[in-house]
XYZ file of N, CA and C in Angstrom:
714
model
N 109.997 68.626 112.730
C 108.990 68.835 111.686
C 109.035 70.280 111.210
N 109.111 70.469 109.902
C 109.075 71.815 109.347
C 107.649 72.364 109.412
N 107.492 73.634 109.099
C 106.166 74.241 109.104
C 105.251 73.493 108.143
N 104.207 72.912 108.663
C 103.346 72.068 107.848
C 102.539 72.854 106.823
N 102.336 74.143 107.083
C 101.525 74.916 106.145
C 102.343 75.435 104.970
N 103.648 75.259 104.980
C 104.455 75.652 103.828
C 104.354 74.589 102.739
N 104.202 75.046 101.514
C 104.141 74.157 100.365
C 105.518 74.066 99.709
N 105.813 72.960 99.018
C 107.104 72.852 98.317
C 107.282 73.999 97.330
N 108.534 74.423 97.177
C 108.849 75.516 96.250
C 109.246 74.920 94.906
N 108.577 75.335 93.822
C 108.957 74.819 92.497
C 110.401 75.177 92.161
N 111.013 74.413 91.286
C 112.379 74.670 90.839
C 112.378 75.849 89.871
N 113.023 76.946 90.279
C 113.052 78.152 89.455
C 114.425 78.422 88.857
N 115.323 77.440 88.855
C 116.635 77.663 88.239
C 116.467 77.947 86.745
N 117.229 78.910 86.262
C 117.289 79.181 84.826
C 118.655 78.852 84.245
N 119.632 78.617 85.125
C 121.004 78.365 84.692
C 121.498 77.067 85.336
N 122.172 76.236 84.561
C 122.706 74.977 85.069
C 123.999 75.219 85.857
N 124.295 74.314 86.765
C 125.573 74.381 87.475
C 126.729 74.182 86.490
N 127.841 74.864 86.678
C 129.006 74.683 85.791
C 129.625 73.295 85.970
N 130.227 72.784 84.912
C 130.876 71.468 84.988
C 132.136 71.513 85.843
N 132.853 72.640 85.776
C 134.068 72.818 86.574
C 133.911 74.089 87.416
N 133.251 73.967 88.550
C 132.923 75.169 89.331
C 134.144 75.840 89.956
N 134.051 77.156 90.045
C 135.065 77.943 90.738
C 134.924 77.742 92.244
N 136.019 77.987 92.953
C 135.988 77.833 94.411
C 136.335 79.123 95.152
N 136.729 80.161 94.411
C 137.146 81.414 95.045
C 136.332 82.582 94.504
N 135.788 83.390 95.405
C 135.011 84.556 95.020
C 135.775 85.809 95.435
N 135.743 86.833 94.608
C 136.440 88.075 94.937
C 135.616 88.872 95.949
N 136.283 89.703 96.721
C 135.578 90.551 97.686
C 134.589 91.466 96.982
N 134.997 91.997 95.838
C 134.137 92.940 95.126
C 132.860 92.267 94.641
N 132.988 91.033 94.123
C 131.782 90.362 93.643
C 130.903 89.901 94.799
N 131.509 89.475 95.903
C 130.716 89.094 97.064
C 129.946 90.300 97.597
N 130.589 91.458 97.606
C 129.904 92.687 98.031
C 128.759 93.022 97.073
N 129.015 92.857 95.783
C 127.968 93.111 94.787
C 126.801 92.140 94.973
N 127.123 90.880 95.213
C 126.089 89.878 95.419
C 125.270 90.198 96.679
N 125.948 90.627 97.728
C 125.253 90.997 98.963
C 124.315 92.171 98.724
N 124.777 93.157 97.964
C 123.940 94.322 97.647
C 122.693 93.900 96.870
N 122.852 92.949 95.949
C 121.708 92.461 95.178
C 120.720 91.752 96.099
N 121.245 90.967 97.031
C 120.378 90.257 97.985
C 119.600 91.242 98.845
N 120.271 92.266 99.331
C 119.600 93.269 100.168
C 118.562 94.030 99.345
N 118.888 94.328 98.092
C 117.926 95.002 97.214
C 116.713 94.119 96.940
N 116.883 92.804 97.089
C 115.782 91.856 96.918
C 115.008 91.653 98.216
N 115.301 92.511 99.210
C 114.615 92.537 100.513
C 115.051 91.439 101.471
N 116.235 90.865 101.245
C 116.807 90.008 102.271
C 117.455 90.895 103.337
N 117.377 90.451 104.592
C 117.897 91.252 105.698
C 119.411 91.183 105.808
N 120.001 90.126 105.256
C 121.443 89.965 105.324
C 121.857 88.545 105.000
N 123.159 88.325 104.951
C 123.719 87.016 104.638
C 124.602 86.545 105.786
N 124.583 85.247 106.038
C 125.532 84.613 106.944
C 126.125 83.409 106.230
N 127.200 82.856 106.802
C 127.916 81.781 106.117
C 128.292 80.692 107.109
N 128.052 79.457 106.737
C 128.427 78.316 107.572
C 129.403 77.425 106.818
N 130.516 77.107 107.469
C 131.428 76.086 106.957
C 131.247 74.871 107.848
N 130.657 73.813 107.306
C 130.266 72.671 108.119
C 131.465 71.814 108.492
N 131.552 71.479 109.760
C 132.662 70.660 110.244
C 132.484 69.215 109.789
N 133.577 68.472 109.781
C 133.512 67.053 109.409
C 132.606 66.283 110.369
N 132.678 66.619 111.638
C 131.825 65.954 112.630
C 130.349 66.217 112.346
N 130.038 67.457 112.015
C 128.661 67.818 111.705
C 128.167 67.061 110.473
N 129.003 66.972 109.456
C 128.604 66.287 108.218
C 128.382 64.799 108.465
N 129.206 64.205 109.313
C 129.004 62.791 109.655
C 127.708 62.602 110.433
N 127.449 63.523 111.348
C 126.247 63.423 112.188
C 124.973 63.458 111.342
N 124.962 64.312 110.324
C 123.762 64.481 109.499
C 123.843 63.713 108.183
N 124.928 63.016 107.964
C 125.111 62.209 106.754
C 124.952 63.054 105.494
N 125.719 64.137 105.424
C 125.713 65.030 104.265
C 127.152 65.272 103.832
N 127.312 65.765 102.612
C 128.664 66.045 102.129
C 128.837 67.512 101.739
N 127.963 68.383 102.239
C 128.085 69.805 101.949
C 129.196 70.417 102.786
N 129.784 71.464 102.289
C 130.849 72.148 103.015
C 130.514 73.601 103.323
N 130.146 74.354 102.273
C 130.014 75.800 102.400
C 128.573 76.222 102.137
N 128.019 76.957 103.096
C 126.610 77.323 103.046
C 126.459 78.843 103.115
N 125.627 79.391 102.222
C 125.213 80.792 102.302
C 123.793 80.825 102.856
N 123.597 81.584 103.926
C 122.283 81.716 104.559
C 121.692 83.062 104.168
N 120.532 83.030 103.545
C 119.834 84.241 103.106
C 118.670 84.493 104.052
N 118.740 85.582 104.801
C 117.774 85.848 105.871
C 116.777 86.925 105.439
N 115.512 86.707 105.773
C 114.497 87.718 105.461
C 113.608 87.965 106.672
N 113.124 89.211 106.793
C 112.224 89.555 107.881
C 110.815 89.086 107.547
N 110.254 88.291 108.430
C 108.857 87.918 108.278
C 107.993 89.133 108.603
N 106.940 89.335 107.842
C 106.095 90.516 107.958
C 105.546 90.685 109.371
N 105.740 91.876 109.936
C 105.210 92.167 111.269
C 103.688 92.140 111.269
N 103.090 92.625 110.198
C 101.625 92.641 110.121
C 101.066 91.220 110.167
N 101.740 90.301 109.481
C 101.276 88.912 109.489
C 101.514 88.275 110.854
N 102.661 88.546 111.442
C 102.981 87.948 112.741
C 101.985 88.372 113.818
N 101.458 89.585 113.703
C 100.530 90.084 114.722
C 99.122 89.506 114.572
N 98.873 88.804 113.473
C 97.564 88.185 113.289
C 97.377 87.010 114.254
N 96.134 86.751 114.625
C 95.835 85.561 115.410
C 96.033 84.323 114.548
N 96.378 83.192 115.161
C 96.531 81.962 114.376
C 95.263 81.641 113.587
N 95.451 81.335 112.313
C 94.310 81.043 111.445
C 94.824 80.455 110.139
N 93.915 79.894 109.362
C 94.287 79.395 108.038
C 94.771 80.537 107.152
N 94.155 81.712 107.292
C 94.556 82.856 106.474
C 95.968 83.307 106.828
N 96.300 83.311 108.115
C 97.650 83.683 108.520
C 98.661 82.695 107.944
N 98.345 81.410 108.026
C 99.239 80.392 107.478
C 99.405 80.565 105.977
N 98.301 80.919 105.299
C 98.365 81.125 103.844
C 99.285 82.300 103.513
N 99.164 83.385 104.250
C 99.984 84.569 103.997
C 101.449 84.300 104.319
N 101.700 83.538 105.375
C 103.084 83.189 105.716
C 103.700 82.325 104.624
N 102.898 81.444 104.047
C 103.417 80.598 102.973
C 103.679 81.411 101.718
N 102.813 82.386 101.410
C 103.047 83.250 100.246
C 104.366 84.004 100.384
N 104.629 84.488 101.590
C 105.893 85.182 101.855
C 107.068 84.219 101.690
N 106.916 83.023 102.211
C 107.926 81.971 102.086
C 108.206 81.659 100.616
N 107.152 81.532 99.818
C 107.306 81.237 98.393
C 108.006 82.383 97.660
N 107.649 83.608 98.031
C 108.266 84.782 97.398
C 109.770 84.791 97.593
N 110.209 84.577 98.831
C 111.647 84.616 99.098
C 112.339 83.354 98.593
N 111.589 82.269 98.476
C 112.149 81.080 97.844
C 112.504 81.346 96.392
N 111.605 82.014 95.671
C 111.877 82.366 94.274
C 113.074 83.311 94.177
N 113.148 84.265 95.097
C 114.280 85.192 95.092
C 115.599 84.446 95.339
N 115.546 83.399 96.172
C 116.753 82.610 96.438
C 117.228 81.908 95.178
N 116.294 81.354 94.397
C 116.672 80.734 93.130
C 117.323 81.753 92.204
N 116.787 82.978 92.157
C 117.347 84.017 91.299
C 118.778 84.364 91.723
N 119.016 84.424 93.025
C 120.360 84.704 93.514
C 121.308 83.539 93.236
N 120.788 82.323 93.331
C 121.601 81.148 92.999
C 122.021 81.193 91.532
N 121.110 81.607 90.660
C 121.436 81.710 89.236
C 122.565 82.711 88.985
N 122.581 83.803 89.753
C 123.644 84.800 89.605
C 125.003 84.163 89.892
N 125.063 83.374 90.944
C 126.323 82.715 91.290
C 126.692 81.635 90.277
N 125.690 80.890 89.806
C 125.954 79.879 88.776
C 126.496 80.525 87.507
N 125.926 81.661 87.142
C 126.376 82.353 85.926
C 127.823 82.799 86.042
N 128.265 83.051 87.286
C 129.648 83.462 87.512
C 130.597 82.276 87.623
N 130.051 81.044 87.500
C 130.904 79.865 87.476
C 130.974 79.081 88.775
N 130.093 79.401 89.741
C 130.101 78.692 91.015
C 129.002 77.628 91.042
N 129.286 76.513 91.692
C 128.257 75.500 91.915
C 127.386 75.971 93.075
N 126.068 75.972 92.851
C 125.129 76.447 93.865
C 123.861 75.598 93.811
N 123.408 75.127 94.968
C 122.173 74.353 95.040
C 121.389 74.741 96.283
N 120.089 74.920 96.123
C 119.224 75.223 97.247
C 119.097 73.999 98.156
N 119.225 74.204 99.464
C 118.941 73.148 100.425
C 117.439 73.154 100.668
N 116.794 72.044 100.433
C 115.346 71.964 100.572
C 114.930 72.351 101.992
N 114.215 73.473 102.170
C 113.873 73.911 103.532
C 112.808 73.050 104.202
N 112.182 72.149 103.458
C 111.134 71.293 104.014
C 111.606 69.859 104.220
N 112.897 69.619 104.019
C 113.461 68.281 104.171
C 113.894 68.073 105.618
N 113.263 67.135 106.307
C 113.567 66.904 107.717
C 114.850 66.111 107.947
N 115.529 65.702 106.888
C 116.729 64.883 107.076
C 117.910 65.679 107.597
N 117.840 66.995 107.500
C 118.899 67.836 108.050
C 118.264 69.076 108.662
N 118.777 69.509 109.796
C 118.236 70.669 110.494
C 118.892 71.951 109.984
N 118.087 72.829 109.386
C 118.608 74.119 108.955
C 119.003 74.970 110.152
N 118.301 74.798 111.263
C 118.673 75.521 112.473
C 120.066 75.115 112.936
N 120.379 73.821 112.845
C 121.710 73.350 113.227
C 122.770 73.946 112.304
N 122.461 74.035 111.016
C 123.392 74.663 110.075
C 123.567 76.135 110.409
N 122.457 76.799 110.784
C 122.534 78.210 111.157
C 123.479 78.415 112.336
N 123.426 77.516 113.309
C 124.314 77.632 114.472
C 125.768 77.454 114.079
N 126.027 76.698 113.013
C 127.400 76.510 112.536
C 127.985 77.805 111.966
N 127.124 78.789 111.708
C 127.614 80.074 111.187
C 128.259 80.921 112.278
N 128.024 80.564 113.543
C 128.474 81.371 114.682
C 127.874 82.767 114.665
N 126.706 82.883 114.037
C 125.984 84.156 114.020
C 124.531 83.976 114.447
N 124.229 82.900 115.153
C 122.862 82.631 115.572
C 122.866 81.903 116.909
N 121.745 82.019 117.615
C 121.530 81.277 118.853
C 120.082 80.811 118.888
N 119.802 79.823 119.733
C 118.431 79.387 119.950
C 117.931 80.027 121.235
N 116.831 80.754 121.143
C 116.290 81.444 122.306
C 115.514 80.476 123.198
N 115.080 80.972 124.332
C 114.323 80.152 125.280
C 113.030 79.627 124.654
N 112.450 80.408 123.733
C 111.216 80.004 123.070
C 111.475 79.133 121.844
N 112.727 78.664 121.717
C 113.128 77.741 120.648
C 113.190 78.390 119.272
N 113.335 79.708 119.245
C 113.487 80.416 117.979
C 114.971 80.523 117.626
N 115.258 80.443 116.335
C 116.625 80.642 115.857
C 116.800 82.121 115.556
N 117.635 82.802 116.340
C 117.760 84.246 116.229
C 119.134 84.666 115.730
N 119.118 85.584 114.771
C 120.313 86.283 114.312
C 120.235 87.718 114.823
N 121.316 88.470 114.689
C 121.326 89.859 115.151
C 120.317 90.719 114.394
N 120.002 90.344 113.156
C 119.052 91.137 112.377
C 117.642 91.074 112.932
N 117.373 90.108 113.797
C 116.056 90.058 114.397
C 115.611 88.662 114.766
N 114.548 88.624 115.557
C 113.952 87.355 115.942
C 112.961 86.874 114.890
N 112.363 87.826 114.177
C 111.337 87.493 113.175
C 111.968 87.224 111.811
N 112.885 86.257 111.796
C 113.593 85.966 110.553
C 113.211 84.590 110.016
N 112.964 84.551 108.717
C 112.945 83.295 108.005
C 114.246 83.209 107.236
N 114.617 82.026 106.778
C 115.864 81.965 106.003
C 115.846 80.798 105.033
N 116.590 80.997 103.952
C 116.869 79.958 102.974
C 118.369 79.737 102.938
N 118.771 78.550 102.520
C 120.187 78.220 102.484
C 120.565 77.602 101.147
N 121.734 77.976 100.669
C 122.270 77.372 99.454
C 123.666 76.834 99.746
N 123.931 75.643 99.268
C 125.276 75.082 99.375
C 126.048 75.470 98.126
N 127.338 75.693 98.264
C 128.104 76.240 97.158
C 129.546 75.729 97.152
N 130.158 75.855 96.003
C 131.565 75.478 95.859
C 132.508 76.547 96.405
N 131.989 77.721 96.756
C 132.836 78.834 97.207
C 133.467 78.509 98.560
N 134.786 78.502 98.601
C 135.502 78.086 99.811
C 136.020 79.243 100.660
N 136.041 80.454 100.103
C 136.652 81.572 100.833
C 135.611 82.586 101.313
N 134.452 82.110 101.677
C 133.440 82.993 102.243
C 133.908 83.484 103.614
N 133.408 84.622 104.089
C 133.880 85.175 105.383
C 133.251 84.447 106.582
N 133.696 83.218 106.808
C 133.170 82.412 107.901
C 133.639 82.979 109.244
N 132.754 82.934 110.246
C 133.117 83.348 111.598
C 133.528 82.131 112.417
N 134.523 82.304 113.266
C 135.016 81.187 114.077
C 134.533 81.247 115.514
N 133.996 82.406 115.942
C 133.498 82.543 117.301
C 132.129 83.209 117.285
N 131.287 82.809 118.222
C 129.933 83.352 118.315
C 129.867 84.356 119.473
N 129.591 85.626 119.158
C 129.509 86.649 120.200
C 128.076 86.866 120.680
N 127.188 85.888 120.384
C 125.794 85.984 120.826
C 125.469 85.010 121.958
N 126.481 84.349 122.498
C 126.223 83.345 123.524
C 125.548 83.935 124.763
N 125.732 85.219 125.013
C 125.129 85.865 126.169
C 123.605 85.812 126.136
N 123.028 85.627 124.948
C 121.575 85.625 124.806
C 120.948 84.527 125.666
N 121.585 83.380 125.748
C 121.027 82.284 126.542
C 120.927 82.679 128.015
N 121.941 83.380 128.507
C 121.918 83.825 129.893
C 120.808 84.850 130.090
N 120.674 85.769 129.144
C 119.612 86.774 129.244
C 118.239 86.107 129.236
N 118.046 85.153 128.345
C 116.762 84.459 128.254
C 116.401 83.789 129.581
N 117.396 83.271 130.279
C 117.142 82.568 131.533
C 116.639 83.513 132.620
N 116.851 84.829 132.444
C 116.396 85.812 133.431
C 115.085 86.473 133.022
N 114.608 86.190 131.831
C 113.455 86.908 131.278
C 112.143 86.154 131.534
N 111.813 85.203 130.694
C 110.615 84.400 130.903
C 109.323 84.967 130.351
N 109.394 86.055 129.576
C 108.180 86.626 128.992
C 107.474 85.618 128.093
N 108.246 84.873 127.307
C 107.650 83.889 126.401
C 106.897 82.807 127.173
N 107.414 82.455 128.346
C 106.750 81.447 129.172
C 105.430 81.992 129.716
N 105.469 83.225 130.203
C 104.266 83.841 130.782
C 103.176 84.076 129.738
N 103.577 84.383 128.515
C 102.611 84.775 127.488
C 102.145 83.621 126.607
N 102.797 82.478 126.677
C 102.468 81.376 125.776
C 101.033 80.897 125.994
N 100.184 80.969 124.963
C 98.783 80.556 125.121
C 98.604 79.039 125.190
N 99.643 78.293 124.814
C 99.551 76.828 124.792
C 100.288 76.172 125.951
N 100.851 76.999 126.859
C 101.645 76.464 127.982
C 102.698 75.466 127.482
N 103.432 75.890 126.464
C 104.394 74.997 125.819
C 105.745 74.969 126.533
N 105.702 74.999 127.859
C 106.911 74.889 128.673
C 106.589 73.974 129.852
N 107.543 73.139 130.238
C 107.284 72.219 131.344
C 107.536 72.903 132.687
N 107.465 72.124 133.769
C 107.619 72.686 135.111
C 109.010 73.264 135.346
N 109.983 72.803 134.555
C 111.342 73.336 134.656
C 111.582 74.459 133.646
N 110.497 74.933 133.039
C 110.527 76.036 132.071
C 111.311 75.681 130.811
N 111.301 74.391 130.471
C 111.912 73.931 129.229
C 110.841 73.866 128.140
N 111.219 74.212 126.929
C 110.277 74.269 125.810
C 109.784 72.869 125.451
N 108.462 72.738 125.229
C 107.849 71.481 124.814
C 107.387 71.638 123.369
N 108.161 71.109 122.454
C 107.899 71.345 121.033
C 106.520 70.847 120.597
N 106.099 69.687 121.082
C 104.837 69.118 120.622
C 103.633 69.936 121.070
N 103.804 70.772 122.088
C 102.703 71.606 122.568
C 102.617 72.930 121.816
N 103.685 73.318 121.145
C 103.727 74.587 120.413
C 102.932 74.457 119.116
N 102.117 75.458 118.816
C 101.285 75.417 117.603
C 101.835 76.294 116.483
N 103.037 76.841 116.666
C 103.597 77.712 115.631
C 103.755 76.980 114.310
N 104.174 75.701 114.369
C 104.502 74.962 113.156
C 103.273 74.456 112.410
N 102.073 74.556 113.016
C 100.887 74.069 112.305
C 99.742 75.077 112.247
N 99.773 76.097 113.114
C 98.692 77.073 113.116
C 99.190 78.508 112.965
N 100.500 78.681 113.000
C 101.054 80.021 112.802
C 101.087 80.893 114.036
N 101.020 80.296 115.233
C 101.097 81.101 116.456
C 102.460 81.793 116.529
N 102.452 83.071 116.887
C 103.711 83.824 116.985
C 103.711 84.726 118.212
N 102.952 84.350 119.239
C 102.856 85.153 120.450
C 104.224 85.345 121.094
N 105.039 84.283 121.124
C 106.348 84.386 121.775
C 107.244 85.397 121.065
N 107.071 85.528 119.748
C 107.838 86.540 119.011
C 107.330 87.932 119.356
N 106.016 88.106 119.327
C 105.419 89.430 119.548
C 105.838 90.046 120.878
N 105.977 89.224 121.928
C 106.260 89.754 123.255
C 107.732 89.691 123.633
N 108.554 89.061 122.809
C 109.974 88.923 123.141
C 110.678 90.279 123.092
N 111.478 90.604 124.106
C 112.229 91.869 124.085
C 113.107 92.025 122.854
N 113.644 90.921 122.333
C 114.496 91.022 121.142
C 113.705 91.483 119.925
N 112.420 91.176 119.887
C 111.565 91.623 118.787
C 111.048 93.040 119.043
N 110.627 93.315 120.281
C 110.037 94.608 120.599
C 111.076 95.726 120.634
N 112.303 95.417 121.120
C 113.311 96.465 121.302
C 114.493 96.345 120.337
N 114.758 95.152 119.859
C 115.888 94.953 118.967
C 117.104 94.425 119.703
N 117.963 93.753 118.971
C 119.117 93.069 119.556
C 120.034 94.014 120.327
N 120.411 95.139 119.737
C 121.394 96.018 120.363
C 120.874 96.624 121.662
N 119.604 97.015 121.704
C 119.059 97.610 122.926
C 118.988 96.584 124.051
N 118.635 95.349 123.716
C 118.595 94.308 124.735
C 120.008 94.011 125.226
N 120.963 94.033 124.316
C 122.357 93.793 124.707
C 122.852 94.879 125.664
N 122.471 96.133 125.392
C 122.851 97.224 126.283
C 122.234 97.027 127.661
N 120.960 96.611 127.706
C 120.295 96.359 128.986
C 120.974 95.229 129.737
N 121.346 94.207 129.012
C 122.035 93.061 129.628
C 123.363 93.508 130.228
N 124.073 94.368 129.496
C 125.343 94.884 130.009
C 125.172 95.643 131.311
N 124.084 96.424 131.410
C 123.821 97.171 132.652
C 123.460 96.204 133.783
N 122.748 95.119 133.450
C 122.375 94.123 134.465
C 123.602 93.454 135.072
N 124.643 93.292 134.259
C 125.831 92.564 134.700
C 126.842 93.433 135.437
N 126.583 94.731 135.480
C 127.529 95.614 136.180
C 127.346 95.550 137.702
């Protein structure tokens, strides 16, 4: 189930998809596009090339995905769960949704086919697509984390571009091992959303309906940042 307090994003396309879309993007234009995304307050871009097995599993025909990541406001995350917090989180979601449409239009204008993947459609898991980028992992608290941070929201667009800089190996796999030694999210969870084996219980978590973000606030990856936690992990393994 997606976040229930998020409302559908209106269609903000201003440019139609090309009839004969291009499939190759130049390095210079991709760099320019990335700079525009960052100037629009996105934290960074990742890319997923979906495997045939993955497409069969989810019954989709998409191939190439651009993931646009944004930092969720720290001030909002620190608020107690409430209708107002959910409202503010949705406003932020809507803002970056509109920015995603604007970025999609830039690519369409350059001759590429681009379509927003509906972030509220439960028929396909955006988290699963994120893992296909080899730049994300699922933490013990069931958060999808990229190196840019734990407090990330993201939008995804499918595109005709075939030569995006896809990664073939994930260098974040160590995070799962680190999480298994930590347990702060388990100790701090106000809803006891972990079973006796310390496995996450999704139905007990209130993040998706009330905006609880306690596990983010206390997570070392949020408080210290990815690189500092990685350095600590390296010292632990020596």
